[in-house]
Coordinates of C-alpha atoms and ligand atoms in Angstrom, one line a residue:
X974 CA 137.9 44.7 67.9
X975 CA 133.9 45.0 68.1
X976 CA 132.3 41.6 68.0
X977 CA 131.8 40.1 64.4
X978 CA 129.4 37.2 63.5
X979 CA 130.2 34.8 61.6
X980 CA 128.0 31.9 59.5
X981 CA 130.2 29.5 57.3
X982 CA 128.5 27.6 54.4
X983 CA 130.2 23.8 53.8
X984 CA 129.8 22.7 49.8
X985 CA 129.1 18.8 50.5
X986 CA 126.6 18.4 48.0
X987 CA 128.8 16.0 46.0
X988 CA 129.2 12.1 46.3
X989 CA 132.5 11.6 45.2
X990 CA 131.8 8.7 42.5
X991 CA 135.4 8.8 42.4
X992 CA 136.0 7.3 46.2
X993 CA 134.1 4.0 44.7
X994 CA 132.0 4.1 48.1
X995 CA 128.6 3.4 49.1
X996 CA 129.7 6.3 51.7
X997 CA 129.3 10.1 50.9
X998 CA 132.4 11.5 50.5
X999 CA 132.8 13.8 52.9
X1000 CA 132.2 11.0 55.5
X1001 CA 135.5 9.1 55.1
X1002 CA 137.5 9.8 57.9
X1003 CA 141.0 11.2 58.4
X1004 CA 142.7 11.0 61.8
X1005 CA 139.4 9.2 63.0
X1006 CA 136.5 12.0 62.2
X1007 CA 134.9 11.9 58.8
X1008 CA 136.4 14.9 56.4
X1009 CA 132.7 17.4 57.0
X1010 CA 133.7 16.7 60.9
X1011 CA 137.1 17.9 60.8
X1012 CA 136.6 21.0 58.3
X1013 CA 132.9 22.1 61.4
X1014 CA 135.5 21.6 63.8
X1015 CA 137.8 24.0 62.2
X1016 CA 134.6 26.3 61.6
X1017 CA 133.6 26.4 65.7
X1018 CA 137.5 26.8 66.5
X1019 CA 137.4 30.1 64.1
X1020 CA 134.2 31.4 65.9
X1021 CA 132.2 30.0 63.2
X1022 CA 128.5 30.5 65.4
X1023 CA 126.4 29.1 62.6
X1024 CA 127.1 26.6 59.5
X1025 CA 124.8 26.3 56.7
X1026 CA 125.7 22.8 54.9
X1027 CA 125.1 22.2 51.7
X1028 CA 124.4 18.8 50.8
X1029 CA 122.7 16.5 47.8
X1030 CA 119.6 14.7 48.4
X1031 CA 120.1 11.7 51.0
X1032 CA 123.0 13.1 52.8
X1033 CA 121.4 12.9 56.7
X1034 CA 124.5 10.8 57.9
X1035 CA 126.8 14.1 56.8
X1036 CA 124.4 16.1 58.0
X1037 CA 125.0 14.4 61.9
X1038 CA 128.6 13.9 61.3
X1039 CA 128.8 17.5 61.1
X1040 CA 126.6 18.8 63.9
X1041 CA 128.5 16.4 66.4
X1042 CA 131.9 18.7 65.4
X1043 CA 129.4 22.0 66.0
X1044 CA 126.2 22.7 67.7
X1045 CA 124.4 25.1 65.0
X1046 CA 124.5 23.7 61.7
X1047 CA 121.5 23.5 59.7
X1048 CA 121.6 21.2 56.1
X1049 CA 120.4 23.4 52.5
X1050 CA 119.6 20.7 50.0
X1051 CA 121.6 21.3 46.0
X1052 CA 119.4 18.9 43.9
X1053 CA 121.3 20.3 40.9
X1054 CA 125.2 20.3 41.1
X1055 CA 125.4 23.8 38.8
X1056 CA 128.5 24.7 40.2
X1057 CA 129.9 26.4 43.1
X1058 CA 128.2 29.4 43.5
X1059 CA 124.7 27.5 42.8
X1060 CA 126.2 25.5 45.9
X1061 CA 126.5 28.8 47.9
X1062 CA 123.0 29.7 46.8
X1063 CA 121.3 26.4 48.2
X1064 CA 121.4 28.7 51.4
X1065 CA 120.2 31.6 50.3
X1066 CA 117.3 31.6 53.1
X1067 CA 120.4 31.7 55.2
X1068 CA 121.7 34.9 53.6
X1069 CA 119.1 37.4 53.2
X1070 CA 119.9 38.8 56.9
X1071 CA 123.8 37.3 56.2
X1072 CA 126.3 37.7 59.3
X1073 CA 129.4 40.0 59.0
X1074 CA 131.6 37.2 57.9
X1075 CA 130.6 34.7 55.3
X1076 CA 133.2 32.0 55.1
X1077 CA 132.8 29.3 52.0
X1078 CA 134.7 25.6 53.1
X1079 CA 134.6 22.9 51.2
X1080 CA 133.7 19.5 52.9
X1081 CA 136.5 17.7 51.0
X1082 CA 139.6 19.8 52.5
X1083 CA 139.8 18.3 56.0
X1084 CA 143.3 19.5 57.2
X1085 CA 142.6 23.4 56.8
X1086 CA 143.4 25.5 60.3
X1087 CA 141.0 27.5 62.4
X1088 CA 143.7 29.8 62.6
X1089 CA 143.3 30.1 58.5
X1090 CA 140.2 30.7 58.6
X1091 CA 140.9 33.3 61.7
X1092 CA 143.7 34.6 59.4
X1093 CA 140.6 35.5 56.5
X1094 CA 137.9 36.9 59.0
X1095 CA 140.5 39.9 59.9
X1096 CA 140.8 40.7 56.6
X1097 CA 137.0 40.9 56.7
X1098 CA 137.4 42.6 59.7
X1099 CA 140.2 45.1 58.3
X1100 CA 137.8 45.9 55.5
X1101 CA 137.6 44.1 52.6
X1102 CA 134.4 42.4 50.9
X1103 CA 136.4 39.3 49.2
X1104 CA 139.2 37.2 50.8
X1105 CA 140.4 34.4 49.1
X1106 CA 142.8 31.6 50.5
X1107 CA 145.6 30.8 48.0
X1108 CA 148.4 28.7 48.1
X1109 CA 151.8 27.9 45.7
X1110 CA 152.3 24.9 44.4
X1111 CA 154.9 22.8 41.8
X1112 CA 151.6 21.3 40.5
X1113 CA 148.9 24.5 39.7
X1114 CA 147.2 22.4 36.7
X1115 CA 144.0 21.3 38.4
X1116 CA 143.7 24.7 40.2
X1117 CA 142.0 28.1 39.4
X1118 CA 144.6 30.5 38.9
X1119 CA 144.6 33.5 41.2
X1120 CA 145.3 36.7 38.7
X1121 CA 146.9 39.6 40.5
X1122 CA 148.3 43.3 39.1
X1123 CA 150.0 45.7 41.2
X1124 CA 149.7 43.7 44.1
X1125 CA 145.3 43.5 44.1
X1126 CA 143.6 39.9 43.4
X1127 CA 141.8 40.7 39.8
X1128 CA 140.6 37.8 38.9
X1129 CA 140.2 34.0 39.4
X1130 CA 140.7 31.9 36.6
X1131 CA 139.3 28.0 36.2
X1132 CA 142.4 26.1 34.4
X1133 CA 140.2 25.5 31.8
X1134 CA 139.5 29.1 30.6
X1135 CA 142.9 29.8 31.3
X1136 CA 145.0 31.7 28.2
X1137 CA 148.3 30.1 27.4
X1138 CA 149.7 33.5 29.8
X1139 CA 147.2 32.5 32.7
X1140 CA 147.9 28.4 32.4
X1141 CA 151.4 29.3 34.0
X1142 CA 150.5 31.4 37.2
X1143 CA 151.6 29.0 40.0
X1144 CA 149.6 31.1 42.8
X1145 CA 146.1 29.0 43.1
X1146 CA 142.7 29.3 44.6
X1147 CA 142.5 26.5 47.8
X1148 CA 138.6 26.8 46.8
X1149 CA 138.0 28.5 50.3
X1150 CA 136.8 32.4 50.2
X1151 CA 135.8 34.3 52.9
X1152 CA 133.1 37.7 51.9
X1153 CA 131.2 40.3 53.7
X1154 CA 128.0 39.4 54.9
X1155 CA 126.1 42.0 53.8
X1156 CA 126.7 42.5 49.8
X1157 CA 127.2 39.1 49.1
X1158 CA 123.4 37.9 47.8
X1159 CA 123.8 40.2 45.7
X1160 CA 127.1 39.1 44.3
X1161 CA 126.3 35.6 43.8
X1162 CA 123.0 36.6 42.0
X1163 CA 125.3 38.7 39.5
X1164 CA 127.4 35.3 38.5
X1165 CA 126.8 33.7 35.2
X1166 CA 127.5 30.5 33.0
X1167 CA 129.5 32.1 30.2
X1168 CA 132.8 29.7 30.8
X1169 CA 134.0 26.4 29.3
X1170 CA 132.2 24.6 32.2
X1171 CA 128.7 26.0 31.7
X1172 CA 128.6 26.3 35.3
X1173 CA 128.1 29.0 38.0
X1174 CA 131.4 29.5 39.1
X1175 CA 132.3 30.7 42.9
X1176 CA 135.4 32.3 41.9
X1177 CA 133.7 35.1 39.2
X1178 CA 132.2 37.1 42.3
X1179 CA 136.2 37.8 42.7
X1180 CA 135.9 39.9 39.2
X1181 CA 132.7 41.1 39.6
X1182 CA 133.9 42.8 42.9
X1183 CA 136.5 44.3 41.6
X1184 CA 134.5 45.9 39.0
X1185 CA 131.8 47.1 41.8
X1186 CA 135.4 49.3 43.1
X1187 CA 134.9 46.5 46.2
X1188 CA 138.1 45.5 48.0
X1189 CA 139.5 42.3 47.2
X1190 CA 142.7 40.2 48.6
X1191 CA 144.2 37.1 48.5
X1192 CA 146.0 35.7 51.2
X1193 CA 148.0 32.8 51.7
X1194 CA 148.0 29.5 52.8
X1195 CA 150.5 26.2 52.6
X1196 CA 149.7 24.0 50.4
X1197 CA 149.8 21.2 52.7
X1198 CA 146.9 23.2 54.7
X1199 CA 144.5 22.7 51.3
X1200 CA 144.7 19.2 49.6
X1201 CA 141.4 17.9 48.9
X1202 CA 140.4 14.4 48.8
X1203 CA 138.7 13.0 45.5
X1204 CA 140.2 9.7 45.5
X1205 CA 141.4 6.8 48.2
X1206 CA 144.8 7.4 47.3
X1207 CA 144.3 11.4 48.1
X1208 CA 142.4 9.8 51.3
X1209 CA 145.7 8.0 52.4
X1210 CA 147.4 11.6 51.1
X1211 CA 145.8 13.4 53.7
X1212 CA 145.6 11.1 56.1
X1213 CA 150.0 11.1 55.9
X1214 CA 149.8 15.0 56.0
X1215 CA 147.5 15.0 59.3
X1216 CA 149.6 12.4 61.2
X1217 CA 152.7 14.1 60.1
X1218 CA 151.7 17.4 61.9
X1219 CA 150.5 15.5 64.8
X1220 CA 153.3 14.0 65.4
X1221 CA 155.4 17.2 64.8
X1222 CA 153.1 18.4 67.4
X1223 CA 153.7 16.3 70.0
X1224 CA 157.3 15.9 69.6
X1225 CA 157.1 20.0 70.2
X1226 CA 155.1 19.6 73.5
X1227 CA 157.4 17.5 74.9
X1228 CA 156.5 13.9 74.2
X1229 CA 159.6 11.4 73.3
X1230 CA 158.4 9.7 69.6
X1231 CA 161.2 6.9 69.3
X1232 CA 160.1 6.1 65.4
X1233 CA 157.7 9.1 64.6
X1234 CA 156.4 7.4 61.5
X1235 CA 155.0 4.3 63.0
X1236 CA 152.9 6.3 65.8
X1237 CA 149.1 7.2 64.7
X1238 CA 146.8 9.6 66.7
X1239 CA 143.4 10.8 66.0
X1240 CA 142.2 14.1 65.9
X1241 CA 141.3 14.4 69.3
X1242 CA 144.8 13.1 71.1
X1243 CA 145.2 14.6 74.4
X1244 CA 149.3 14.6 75.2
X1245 CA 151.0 15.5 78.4
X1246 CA 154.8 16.2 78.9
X1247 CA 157.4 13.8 78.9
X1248 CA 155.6 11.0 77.7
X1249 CA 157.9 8.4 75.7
X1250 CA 156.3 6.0 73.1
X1251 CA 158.1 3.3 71.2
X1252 CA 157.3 2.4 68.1
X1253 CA 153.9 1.1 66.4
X1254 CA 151.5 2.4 68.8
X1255 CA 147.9 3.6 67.9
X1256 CA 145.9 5.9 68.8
X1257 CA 141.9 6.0 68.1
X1258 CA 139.7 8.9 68.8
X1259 CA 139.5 10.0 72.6
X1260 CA 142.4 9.4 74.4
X1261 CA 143.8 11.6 77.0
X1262 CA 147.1 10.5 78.4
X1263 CA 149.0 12.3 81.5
X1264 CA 152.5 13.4 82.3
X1265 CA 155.5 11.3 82.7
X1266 CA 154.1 7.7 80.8
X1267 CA 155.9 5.4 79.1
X1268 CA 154.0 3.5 76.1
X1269 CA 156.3 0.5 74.9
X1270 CA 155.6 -1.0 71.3
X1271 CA 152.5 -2.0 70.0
X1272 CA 150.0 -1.0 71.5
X1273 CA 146.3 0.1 70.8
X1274 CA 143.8 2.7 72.7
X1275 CA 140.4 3.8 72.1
X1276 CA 138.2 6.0 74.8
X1277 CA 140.8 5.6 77.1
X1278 CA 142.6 7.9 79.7
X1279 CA 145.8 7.1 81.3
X1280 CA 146.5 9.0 84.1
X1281 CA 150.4 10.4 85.3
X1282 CA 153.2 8.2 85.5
X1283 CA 151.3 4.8 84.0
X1284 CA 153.4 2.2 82.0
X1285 CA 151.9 0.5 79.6
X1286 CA 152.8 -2.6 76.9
X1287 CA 154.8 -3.6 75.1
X1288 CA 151.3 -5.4 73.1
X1289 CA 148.3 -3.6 75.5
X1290 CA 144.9 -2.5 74.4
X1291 CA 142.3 0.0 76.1
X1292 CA 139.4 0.0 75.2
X1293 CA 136.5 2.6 75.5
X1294 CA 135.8 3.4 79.2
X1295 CA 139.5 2.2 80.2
X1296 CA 140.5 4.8 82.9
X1297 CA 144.0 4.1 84.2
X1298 CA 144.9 6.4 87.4
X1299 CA 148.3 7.3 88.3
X1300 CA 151.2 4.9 88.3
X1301 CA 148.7 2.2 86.9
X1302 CA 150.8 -0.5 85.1
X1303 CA 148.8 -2.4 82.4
X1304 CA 151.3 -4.8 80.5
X1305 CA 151.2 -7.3 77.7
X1306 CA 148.4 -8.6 76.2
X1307 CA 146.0 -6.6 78.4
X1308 CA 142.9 -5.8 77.0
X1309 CA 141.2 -3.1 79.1
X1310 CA 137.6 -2.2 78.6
X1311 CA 135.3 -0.1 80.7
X1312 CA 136.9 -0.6 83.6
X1313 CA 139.0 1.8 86.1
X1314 CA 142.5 0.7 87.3
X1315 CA 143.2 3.1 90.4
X1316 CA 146.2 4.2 91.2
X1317 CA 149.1 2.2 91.6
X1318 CA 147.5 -1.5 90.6
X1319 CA 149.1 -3.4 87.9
X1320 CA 147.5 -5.8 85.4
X1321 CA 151.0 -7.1 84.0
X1322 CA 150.3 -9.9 82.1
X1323 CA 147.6 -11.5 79.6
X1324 CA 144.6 -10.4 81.2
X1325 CA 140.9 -9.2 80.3
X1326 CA 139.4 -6.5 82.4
X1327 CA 135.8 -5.3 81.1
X1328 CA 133.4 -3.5 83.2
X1329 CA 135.2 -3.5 86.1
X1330 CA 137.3 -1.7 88.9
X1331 CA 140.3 -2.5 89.9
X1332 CA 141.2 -1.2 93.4
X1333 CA 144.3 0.8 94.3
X1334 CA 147.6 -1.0 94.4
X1335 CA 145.4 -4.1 93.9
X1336 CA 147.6 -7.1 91.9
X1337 CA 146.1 -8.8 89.3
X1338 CA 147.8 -12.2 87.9
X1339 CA 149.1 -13.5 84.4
X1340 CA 145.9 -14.4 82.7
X1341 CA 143.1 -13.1 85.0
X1342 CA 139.7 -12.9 83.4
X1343 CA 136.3 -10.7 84.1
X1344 CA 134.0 -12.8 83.0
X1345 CA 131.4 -10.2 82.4
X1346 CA 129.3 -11.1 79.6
X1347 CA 126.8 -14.3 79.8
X1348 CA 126.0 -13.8 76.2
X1349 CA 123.0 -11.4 77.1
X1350 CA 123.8 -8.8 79.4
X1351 CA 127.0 -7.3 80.8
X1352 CA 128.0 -7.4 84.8
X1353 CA 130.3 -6.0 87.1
X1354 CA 133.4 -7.3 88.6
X1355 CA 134.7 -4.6 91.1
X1356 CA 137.9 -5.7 92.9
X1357 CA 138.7 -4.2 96.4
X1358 CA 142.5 -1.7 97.1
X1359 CA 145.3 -3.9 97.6
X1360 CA 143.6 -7.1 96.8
X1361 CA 145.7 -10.1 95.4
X1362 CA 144.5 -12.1 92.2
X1363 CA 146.4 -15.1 91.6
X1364 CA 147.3 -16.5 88.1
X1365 CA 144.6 -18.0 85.5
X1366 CA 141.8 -16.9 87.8
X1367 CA 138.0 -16.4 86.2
X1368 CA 136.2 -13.9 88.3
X1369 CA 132.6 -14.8 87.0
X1370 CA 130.4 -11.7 87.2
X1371 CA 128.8 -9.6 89.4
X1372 CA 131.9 -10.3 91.3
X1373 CA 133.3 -8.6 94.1
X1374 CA 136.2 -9.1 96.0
X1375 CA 137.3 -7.0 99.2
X1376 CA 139.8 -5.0 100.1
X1377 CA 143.2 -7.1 100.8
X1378 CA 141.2 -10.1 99.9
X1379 CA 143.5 -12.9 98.3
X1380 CA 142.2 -15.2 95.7
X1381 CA 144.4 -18.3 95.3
X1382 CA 145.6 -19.3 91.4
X1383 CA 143.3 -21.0 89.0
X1384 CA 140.5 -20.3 90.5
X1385 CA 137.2 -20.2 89.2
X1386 CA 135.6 -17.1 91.6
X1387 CA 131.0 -17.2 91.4
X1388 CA 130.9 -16.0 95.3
X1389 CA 131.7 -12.7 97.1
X1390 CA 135.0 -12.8 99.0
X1391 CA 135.4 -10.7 101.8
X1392 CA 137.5 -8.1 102.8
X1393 CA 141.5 -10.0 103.9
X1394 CA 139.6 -13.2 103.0
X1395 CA 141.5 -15.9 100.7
X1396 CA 139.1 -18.0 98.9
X1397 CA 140.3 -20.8 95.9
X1398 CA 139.1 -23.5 94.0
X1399 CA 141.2 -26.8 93.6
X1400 CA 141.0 -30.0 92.5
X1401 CA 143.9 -32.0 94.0
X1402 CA 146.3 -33.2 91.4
X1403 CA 146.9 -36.9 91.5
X1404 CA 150.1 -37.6 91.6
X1405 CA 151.5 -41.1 90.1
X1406 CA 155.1 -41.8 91.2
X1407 CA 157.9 -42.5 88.6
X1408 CA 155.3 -42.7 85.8
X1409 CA 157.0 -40.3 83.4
X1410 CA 160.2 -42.1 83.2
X1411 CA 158.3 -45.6 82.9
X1412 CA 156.1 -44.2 80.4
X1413 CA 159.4 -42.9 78.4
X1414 CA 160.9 -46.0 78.8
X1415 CA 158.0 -47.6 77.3
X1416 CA 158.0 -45.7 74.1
X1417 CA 161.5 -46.2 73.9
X1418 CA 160.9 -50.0 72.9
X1419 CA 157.9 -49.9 70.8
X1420 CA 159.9 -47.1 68.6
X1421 CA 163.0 -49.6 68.6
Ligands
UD1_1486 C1 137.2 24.6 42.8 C2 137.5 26.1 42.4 C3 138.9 26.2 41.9 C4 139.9 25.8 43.0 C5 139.5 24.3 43.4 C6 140.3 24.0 44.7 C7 135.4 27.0 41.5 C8 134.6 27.3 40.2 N1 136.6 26.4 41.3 O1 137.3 23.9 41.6 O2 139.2 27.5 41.5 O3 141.2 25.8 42.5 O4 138.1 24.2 43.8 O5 140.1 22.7 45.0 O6 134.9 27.2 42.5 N2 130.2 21.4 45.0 C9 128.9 21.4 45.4 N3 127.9 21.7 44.4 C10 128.2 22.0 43.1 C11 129.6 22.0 42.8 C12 130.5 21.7 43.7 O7 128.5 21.1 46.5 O8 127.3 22.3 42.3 C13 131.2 21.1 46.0 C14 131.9 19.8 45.7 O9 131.3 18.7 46.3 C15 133.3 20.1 46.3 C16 133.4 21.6 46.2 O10 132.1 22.1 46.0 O11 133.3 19.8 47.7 C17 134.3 22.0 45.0 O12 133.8 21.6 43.8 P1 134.6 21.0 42.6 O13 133.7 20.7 41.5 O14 135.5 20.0 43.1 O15 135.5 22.3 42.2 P2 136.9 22.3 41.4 O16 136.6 22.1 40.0 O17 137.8 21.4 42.0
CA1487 CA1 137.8 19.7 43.5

């Protein structure tokens, strides 16, 4: 197949008064990425090269949200909301020299596939002019109703100017249509207001092609693949959908889920093989985890990589910049942040680790702390290979202890210790013979 460009244009341009937000819309997040992230991402996994997104007045944050998800997206301002194909029309300067494939998405239908849209571009590709993306569903009343005869899309059909006939068609428009580039101005132009709306509806060009003897299809989608979110509820709705498929996912490459339904990943999950997780364990945006780990319960990651072989929990968090190398243990109520843990050392037990590095095969004791934050800036602890940290130990940064260094328990650490060195601090406990009994004793009386 010869090379085929490709713009898409995003309708964003509403604020979704129903949400009950100060936030636009399209900027809740699903899986971790705001809803206009998920459906550019889609866009720049189909090919998508450049993304015109419409948006109302104010709407810079959407704007960014989407051009971190894809590098060439430019925003068309709708000051009027006049419908769907005055949406398209916002980015008109965009289509006067249009690409081969013009894709329509709408910001508020996060879980749709790159391979769907893929799946409408060869249709472009095979020849015809209009591809919409339908889907069945048990629940059409919302939904414009896609009208076919002998087999050929006809028409698209808004609920409300449906006939009694039309009302009971259960094949609907997902609201996503694909066109070729180069007659589509002209379509769009050719749409009027004449429905029960007033408005200038996307889905006449479908009719209007058809009467130009252009080709027109549907194809088809799950339903799963199109819900859109106008509401919290349909929020938590597609949020179920996404981390059901994720988890579906990773069960399929290989990854033990012991309670499926309790496990949360973001968009962006990176899974090896053979990976077992127990139940309740979250994962926030940008974590990678290696082959052959075991997560126990409860646990929660953010910006974290955990290298091969690592076991981690029951009760452990990583934070951003937590990079655990192979066979790292990290286990409960850890809280790892910016910090590498190199191969082989183990943080076991109630411990903070921030901006810090923990040295191969080093041992770090119950309830060591990196104390790197004087309430201004941040420092570095950095912990030499094989080094020994005893229990309850504050390592007061910039810290630096040495390879095979010791460092005794309880101690309060504000010097450099040297490579095989020990160092501790101790007060000597004073020690009063018999005193507990005589003190029990004692008591015993008075309470008499
Ligand atoms: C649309 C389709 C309908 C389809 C349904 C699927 C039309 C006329 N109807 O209906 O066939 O079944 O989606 O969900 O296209 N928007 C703008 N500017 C506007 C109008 C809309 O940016 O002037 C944006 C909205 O923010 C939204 C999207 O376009 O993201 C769809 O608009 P909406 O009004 O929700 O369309 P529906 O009536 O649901
Ligand atoms: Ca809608």
């Amino acid at each position: 197949m010869t090379h085929r460009s490709c713009q898409a244009i995003i309708l964003a341009a509403g604020h979704g008064t129903r949400m009950k937000s100060k936030t636009p819309k399209v900027l809740h997040k699903v899986a971790g990425l705001s809803m206009v992230g998920h459906v550019a991402r889609a866009a720049k996994d189909a090919g998508v090269e450049e993304v015109a997104l419409i948006v109302g007045p104010d709407m810079e944050p959407v704007l960014k949200d989407a051009q971190r998800m894809h590098p060439n997206v430019v925003a068309c301002e709708q000051t009027e909301r006049l419908g769907t194909a005055h949406a398209v029309l916002a980015a008109r300067d965009h289509l006067i020299d249009a690409k081969d494939d013009v894709i329509v998405l709408f910001g508020d239908t996060p879980l749709l596939r790159s391979e769907t849209i893929a799946a409408m571009r060869e249709k472009l590709a095979a020849g015809y002019d209009v591809v919409v993306l339908g889907f069945r569903t048990d629940t059409p009343e919302p939904y414009g109703r896609l009208l076919e005869k002998d087999g050929n899309l006809v028409a698209i059909r808004e609920a409300k100017d449906c006939t009694e006939e039309e009302f009971k068609v259960s094949f609907c428009n997902g609201g996503i249509m694909g066109f070729a580039g180069a007659g589509l101005l002209d379509l769009l132009d050719s749409i009027e207001t004449n429905n029960a709306q007033g408005e200038y509806y996307l889905t006449d060009a479908v009719e209007i092609a058809n009467a130009r003897g252009l080709k027109v299809t549907a194809i088809e989608a799950d339903e799963s693949e199109l819900q859109g979110v106008n509401s919290r509820a349909h929020l938590a709705r597609v949020e179920a959908t996404f981390q059901q498929r994720a988890r579906e996912e990773a069960m399929a490459g290989g990854v033990t889920l012991v309670a499926p339904e309790t496990v949360f990943f973001s968009y962006d999950t990176k899974l090896g093989q053979d990976i077992t997780i127990e139940p309740n364990v979250i994962f926030a945006p940008g974590v990678t985890v290696g082959d052959d780990v075991t997560i126990l319960a409860n646990c929660y990651f953010e910006g974290a990589v955990i290298g091969e072989g690592c076991a981690i929990g029951p009760y452990a968090r990583l934070r951003p910049g937590a990079v655990l190398e192979k066979k790292a243990k990290v286990g409960n109520f850890v809280e790892i942040k910016k910090a590498i843990v190199e191969e082989g050392a183990k943080v076991n037990h109630l411990s903070y680790i921030g901006d810090a590095r923990v040295g191969a095969k080093a041992n770090i004791g119950a309830g060591t702390i990196t104390c790197n934050y004087d309430g201004f800036n941040k420092f570095k602890t950095d912990i030499g290979k094989g080094a020994f940290i005893g229990s309850n130990t504050a390592l007061v940064a910039p810290a630096t202890i040495g390879d095979g260094a010791i460092i005794g328990a309880g101690s309060v650490i504000t010097d450099p210790v040297n490579p095989d060195d020990l160092a501790f601090t101790r007060s000597r406990p004073i020690v009063k013979a018999g005193w507990a009994a005589a003190f029990r004793e004692k008591k015993k009386k008075e309470n008499k």
